[in-house]
Short mmCIF file of C-alpha atoms in Angstrom, two decimals:
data_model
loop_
_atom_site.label_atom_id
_atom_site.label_comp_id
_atom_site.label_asym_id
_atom_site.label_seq_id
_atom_site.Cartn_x
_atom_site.Cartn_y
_atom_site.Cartn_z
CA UNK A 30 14.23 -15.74 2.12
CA UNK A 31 10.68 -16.62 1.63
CA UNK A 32 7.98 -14.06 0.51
CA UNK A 33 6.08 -13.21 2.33
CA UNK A 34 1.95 -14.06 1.33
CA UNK A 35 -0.67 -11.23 0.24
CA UNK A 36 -4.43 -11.70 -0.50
CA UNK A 37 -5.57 -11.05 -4.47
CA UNK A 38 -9.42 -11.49 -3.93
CA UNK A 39 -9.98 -14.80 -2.09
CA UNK A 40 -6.58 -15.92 -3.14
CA UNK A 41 -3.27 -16.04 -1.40
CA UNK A 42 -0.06 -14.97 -3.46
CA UNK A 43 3.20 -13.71 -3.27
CA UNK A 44 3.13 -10.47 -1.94
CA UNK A 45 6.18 -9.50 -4.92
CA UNK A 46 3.34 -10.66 -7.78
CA UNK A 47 0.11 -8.62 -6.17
CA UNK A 48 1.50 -5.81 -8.41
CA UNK A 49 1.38 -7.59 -10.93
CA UNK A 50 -1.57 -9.26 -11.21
CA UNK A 51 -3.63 -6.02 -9.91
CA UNK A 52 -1.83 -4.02 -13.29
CA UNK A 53 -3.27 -7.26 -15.80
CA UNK A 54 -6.59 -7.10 -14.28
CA UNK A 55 -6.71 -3.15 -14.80
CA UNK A 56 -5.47 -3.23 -18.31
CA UNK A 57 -7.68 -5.67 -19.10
CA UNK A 58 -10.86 -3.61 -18.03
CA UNK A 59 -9.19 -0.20 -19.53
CA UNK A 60 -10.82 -0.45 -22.31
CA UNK A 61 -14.20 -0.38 -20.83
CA UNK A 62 -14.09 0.84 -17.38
CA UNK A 63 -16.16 3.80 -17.57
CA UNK A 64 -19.01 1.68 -18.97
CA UNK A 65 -18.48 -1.14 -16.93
CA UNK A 66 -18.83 1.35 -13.68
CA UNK A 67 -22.30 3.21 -15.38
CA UNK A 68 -23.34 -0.72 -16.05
CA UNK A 69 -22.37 -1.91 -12.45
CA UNK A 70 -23.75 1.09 -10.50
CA UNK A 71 -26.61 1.52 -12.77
CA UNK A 72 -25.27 5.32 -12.56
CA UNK A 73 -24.69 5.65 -8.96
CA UNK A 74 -20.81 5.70 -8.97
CA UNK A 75 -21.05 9.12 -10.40
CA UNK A 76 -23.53 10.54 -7.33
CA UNK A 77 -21.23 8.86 -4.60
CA UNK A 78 -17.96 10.43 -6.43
CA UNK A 79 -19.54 14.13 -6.86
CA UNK A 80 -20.99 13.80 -3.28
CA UNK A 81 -17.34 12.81 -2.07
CA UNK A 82 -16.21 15.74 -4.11
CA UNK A 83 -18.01 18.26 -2.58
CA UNK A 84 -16.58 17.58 1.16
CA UNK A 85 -13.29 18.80 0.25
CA UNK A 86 -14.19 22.14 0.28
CA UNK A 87 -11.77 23.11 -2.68
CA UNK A 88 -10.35 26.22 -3.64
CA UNK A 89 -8.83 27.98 -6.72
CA UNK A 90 -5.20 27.59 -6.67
CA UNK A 91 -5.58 24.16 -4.70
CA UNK A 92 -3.06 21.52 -5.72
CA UNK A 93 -4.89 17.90 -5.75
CA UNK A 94 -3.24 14.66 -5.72
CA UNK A 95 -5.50 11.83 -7.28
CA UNK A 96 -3.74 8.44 -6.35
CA UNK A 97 -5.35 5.71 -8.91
CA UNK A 98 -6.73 8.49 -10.75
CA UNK A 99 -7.68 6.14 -13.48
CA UNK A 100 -9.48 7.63 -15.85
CA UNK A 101 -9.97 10.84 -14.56
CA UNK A 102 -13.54 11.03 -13.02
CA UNK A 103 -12.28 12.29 -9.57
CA UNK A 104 -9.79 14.41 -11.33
CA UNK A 105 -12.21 16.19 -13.36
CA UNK A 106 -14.72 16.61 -10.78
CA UNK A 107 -11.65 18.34 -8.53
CA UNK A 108 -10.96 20.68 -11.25
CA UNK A 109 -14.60 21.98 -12.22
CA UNK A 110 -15.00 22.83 -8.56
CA UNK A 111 -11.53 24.93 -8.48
CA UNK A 112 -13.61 26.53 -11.52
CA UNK A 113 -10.01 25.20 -14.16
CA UNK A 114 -8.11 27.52 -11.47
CA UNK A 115 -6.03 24.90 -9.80
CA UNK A 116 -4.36 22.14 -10.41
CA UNK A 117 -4.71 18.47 -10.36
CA UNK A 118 -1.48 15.60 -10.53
CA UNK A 119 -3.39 12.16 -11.69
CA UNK A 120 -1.03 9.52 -10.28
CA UNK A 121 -1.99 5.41 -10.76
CA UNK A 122 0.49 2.49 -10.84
CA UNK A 123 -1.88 1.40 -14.40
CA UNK A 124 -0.10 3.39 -17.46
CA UNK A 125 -3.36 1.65 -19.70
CA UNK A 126 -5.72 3.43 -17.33
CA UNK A 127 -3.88 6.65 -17.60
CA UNK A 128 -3.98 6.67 -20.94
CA UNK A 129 -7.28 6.50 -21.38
CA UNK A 130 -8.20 9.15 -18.89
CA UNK A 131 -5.78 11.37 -20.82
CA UNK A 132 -7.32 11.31 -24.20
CA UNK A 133 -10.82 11.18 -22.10
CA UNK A 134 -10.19 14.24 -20.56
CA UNK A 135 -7.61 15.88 -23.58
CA UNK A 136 -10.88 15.50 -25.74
CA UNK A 137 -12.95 17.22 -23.61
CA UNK A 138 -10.99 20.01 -22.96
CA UNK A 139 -9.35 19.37 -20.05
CA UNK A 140 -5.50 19.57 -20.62
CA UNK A 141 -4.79 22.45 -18.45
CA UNK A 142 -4.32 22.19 -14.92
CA UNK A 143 -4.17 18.03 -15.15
CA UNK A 144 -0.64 16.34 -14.66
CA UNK A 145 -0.55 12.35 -15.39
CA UNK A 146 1.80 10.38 -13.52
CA UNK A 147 2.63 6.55 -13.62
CA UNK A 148 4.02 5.89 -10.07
CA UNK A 149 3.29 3.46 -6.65
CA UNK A 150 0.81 4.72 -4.29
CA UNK A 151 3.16 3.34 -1.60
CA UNK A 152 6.42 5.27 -3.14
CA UNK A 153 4.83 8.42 -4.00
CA UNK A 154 7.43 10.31 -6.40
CA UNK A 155 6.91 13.97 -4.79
CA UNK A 156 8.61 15.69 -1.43
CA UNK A 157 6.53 15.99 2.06
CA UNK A 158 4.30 18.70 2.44
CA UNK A 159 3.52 19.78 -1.28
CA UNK A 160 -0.37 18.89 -1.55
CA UNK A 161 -3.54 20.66 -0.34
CA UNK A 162 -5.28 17.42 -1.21
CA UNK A 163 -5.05 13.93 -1.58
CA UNK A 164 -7.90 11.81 -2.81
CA UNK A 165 -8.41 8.04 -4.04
CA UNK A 166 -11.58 6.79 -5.31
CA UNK A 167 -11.60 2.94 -5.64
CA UNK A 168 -8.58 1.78 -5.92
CA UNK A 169 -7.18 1.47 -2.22
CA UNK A 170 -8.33 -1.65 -2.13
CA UNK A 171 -6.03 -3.00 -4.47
CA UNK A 172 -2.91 -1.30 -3.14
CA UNK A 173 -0.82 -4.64 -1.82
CA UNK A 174 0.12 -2.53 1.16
CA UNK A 175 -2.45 -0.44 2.71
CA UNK A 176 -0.85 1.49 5.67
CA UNK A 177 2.32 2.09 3.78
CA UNK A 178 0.29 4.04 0.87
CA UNK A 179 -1.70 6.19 3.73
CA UNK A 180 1.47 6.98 5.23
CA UNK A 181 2.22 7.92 2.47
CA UNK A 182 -0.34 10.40 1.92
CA UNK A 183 0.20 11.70 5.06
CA UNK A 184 4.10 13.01 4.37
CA UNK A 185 3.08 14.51 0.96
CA UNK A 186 -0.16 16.55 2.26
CA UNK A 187 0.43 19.62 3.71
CA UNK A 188 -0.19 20.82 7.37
CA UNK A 189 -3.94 21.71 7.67
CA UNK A 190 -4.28 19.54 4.06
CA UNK A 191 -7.27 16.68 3.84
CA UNK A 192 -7.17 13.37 2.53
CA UNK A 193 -10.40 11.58 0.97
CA UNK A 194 -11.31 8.31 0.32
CA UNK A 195 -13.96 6.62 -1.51
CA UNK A 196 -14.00 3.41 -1.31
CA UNK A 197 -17.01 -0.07 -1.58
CA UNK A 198 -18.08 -1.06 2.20
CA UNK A 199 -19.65 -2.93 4.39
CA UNK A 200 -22.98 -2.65 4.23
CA UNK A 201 -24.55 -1.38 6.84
CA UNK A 202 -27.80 -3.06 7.09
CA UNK A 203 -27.62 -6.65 7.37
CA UNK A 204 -31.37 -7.19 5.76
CA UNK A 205 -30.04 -6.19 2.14
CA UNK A 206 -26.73 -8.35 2.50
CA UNK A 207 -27.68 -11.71 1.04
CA UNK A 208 -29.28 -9.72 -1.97
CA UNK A 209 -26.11 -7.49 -2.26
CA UNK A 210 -24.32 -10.87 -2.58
CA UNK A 211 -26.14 -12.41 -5.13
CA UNK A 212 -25.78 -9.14 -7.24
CA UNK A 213 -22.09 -9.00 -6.55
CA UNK A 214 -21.37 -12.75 -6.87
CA UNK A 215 -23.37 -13.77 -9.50
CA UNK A 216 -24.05 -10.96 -12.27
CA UNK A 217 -21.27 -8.71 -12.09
CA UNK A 218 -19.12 -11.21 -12.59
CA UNK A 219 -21.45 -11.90 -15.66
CA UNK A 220 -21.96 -8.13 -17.01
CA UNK A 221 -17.80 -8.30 -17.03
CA UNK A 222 -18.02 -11.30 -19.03
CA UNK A 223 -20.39 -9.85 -21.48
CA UNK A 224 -19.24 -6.92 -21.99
CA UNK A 225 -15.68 -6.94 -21.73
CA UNK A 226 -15.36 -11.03 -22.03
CA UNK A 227 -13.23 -11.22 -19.29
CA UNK A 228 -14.74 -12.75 -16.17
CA UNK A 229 -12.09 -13.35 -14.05
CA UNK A 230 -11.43 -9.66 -13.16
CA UNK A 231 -14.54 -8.38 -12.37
CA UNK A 232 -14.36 -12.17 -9.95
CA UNK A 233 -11.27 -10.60 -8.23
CA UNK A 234 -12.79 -7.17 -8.24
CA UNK A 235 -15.88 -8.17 -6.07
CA UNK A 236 -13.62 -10.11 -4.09
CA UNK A 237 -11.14 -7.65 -2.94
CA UNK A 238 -14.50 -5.75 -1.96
CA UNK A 239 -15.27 -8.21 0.51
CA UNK A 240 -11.31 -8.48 1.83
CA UNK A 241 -11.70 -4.73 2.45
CA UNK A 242 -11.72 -3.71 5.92
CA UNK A 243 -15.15 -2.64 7.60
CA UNK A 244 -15.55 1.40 8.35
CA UNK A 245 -14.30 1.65 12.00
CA UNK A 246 -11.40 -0.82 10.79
CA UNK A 247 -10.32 1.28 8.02
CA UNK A 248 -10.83 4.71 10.31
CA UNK A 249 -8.63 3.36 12.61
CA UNK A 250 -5.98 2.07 9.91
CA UNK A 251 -6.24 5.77 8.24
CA UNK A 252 -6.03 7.27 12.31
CA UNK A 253 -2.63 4.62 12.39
CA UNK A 254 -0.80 6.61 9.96
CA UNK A 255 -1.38 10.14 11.59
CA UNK A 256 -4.63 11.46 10.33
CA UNK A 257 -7.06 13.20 13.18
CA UNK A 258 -10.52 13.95 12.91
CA UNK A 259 -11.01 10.97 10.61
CA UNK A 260 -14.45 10.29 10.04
CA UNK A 261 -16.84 8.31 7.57
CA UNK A 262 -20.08 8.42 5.73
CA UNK A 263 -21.68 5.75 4.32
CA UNK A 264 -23.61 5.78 0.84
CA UNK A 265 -26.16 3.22 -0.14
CA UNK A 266 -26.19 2.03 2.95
CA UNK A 267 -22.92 1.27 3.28
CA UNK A 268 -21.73 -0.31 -0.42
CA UNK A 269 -19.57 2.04 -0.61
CA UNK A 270 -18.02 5.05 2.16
CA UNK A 271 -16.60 8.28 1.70
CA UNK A 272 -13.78 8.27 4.82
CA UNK A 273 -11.85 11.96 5.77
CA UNK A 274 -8.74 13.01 7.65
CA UNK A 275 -6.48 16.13 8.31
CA UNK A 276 -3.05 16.60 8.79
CA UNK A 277 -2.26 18.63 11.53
#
């Protein structure tokens, strides 16, 4: 039987490697993703994921479920809100990006309340119904298959539970586009050589940006899989959007 085709940035593959070749890109920028995303955003990443944050309306004794948790922003953001009264699972596909948002957060004093689990976004390890939340910041985009990881999200959130996504956009006004372009296209590309001298990841990186669907396409994807009340916000005028949805 053939495989079936998949897109990795601008490039067709194998669905069976996408896995693959999303894990080498991600522990090649391990390392330095932090810096790369302060460097990138010029800072902004960080006002976009607290403002994301604060939507979820968290309590103490919430259970959060951080698919592509990385290195822990999201996580640790969750967990100072829930005041270190709750608890948050850390789950990415990456084990070189969990590992460095382990000792990140281990250092700073975070080992309570934070679980760190290697496993598939679309093959989530845990029983239906056992999550208050369920966030991902970044990384759906690389997930080879989209509606398959938001369903699911949807089995392992509880009734009444809320999922949130973060995610880079479209932008919104189409004045600042061709600048946006040049930025993405031609320095970040170049900042990832510098600093991390690999080029060829941050390349795929702003190109699975621009593969991503639009706002209403992704509402409607995220609506597909059983989510009402979905809804969006766009930051930055629309480089990146912060998208909700219940479970009923």
């Amino acid at each position: 039987m053939r495989d079936t085709t998949t897109h990795f940035g601008f490039t067709n593959v194998p669905t069976s490697e996408k896995v693959k070749k999303v894990r080498d890109v991600f522990d090649s920028v391990a390392p330095k993703y932090d810096l790369m995303n302060d460097l990138m955003s010029m800072g902004v990443h960080r006002l976009w994921k607290r403002h994301a944050i604060s939507k979820l309306n968290l309590q103490p004794g919430d259970h959060a479920l951080d698919l592509a948790g990385g290195t822990g922003d999201l996580a640790l953001l969750m967990q100072k809100r829930m005041t270190r009264s709750g608890r948050v699972t850390i789950c990415d596909i990456n084990y070189s990006m969990l590992d460095q948002g382990r000792h990140r957060l281990t250092d700073e004093g975070w080992l309570c309340g934070m679980e760190w689990v290697q496993a598939n976004a679309e093959e989530l390890p845990y029983p239906s119904n056992c999550f208050d939340v369920v966030t991902i910041g970044f990384g759906i985009r690389n997930v080879t298959n989209i509606p398959q990881a938001l369903s699911e999200m949807f089995r392992v959130l509880k009734p009444g539970g809320k999922l949130m996504v973060l995610e880079f956009s479209k932008i919104a006004i189409p004045a600042l586009r061709p600048l946006y372009d040049l930025y993405s296209f031609k320095l970040l590309p170049e900042i990832g050589h510098i600093v991390t001298k690999d080029r060829d990841s941050y390349q795929y990186l702003v190109e699975s940006i621009r593969m991503f669907p639009d706002q209403e396409s992704f509402k409607a994807m995220i609506e597909a899989a059983g989510f009402f009340n979905v809804r969006y916000e766009n930051l930055s005028a629309g480089i990146s959007a912060i998208h909700l949805g219940y479970k009923v």
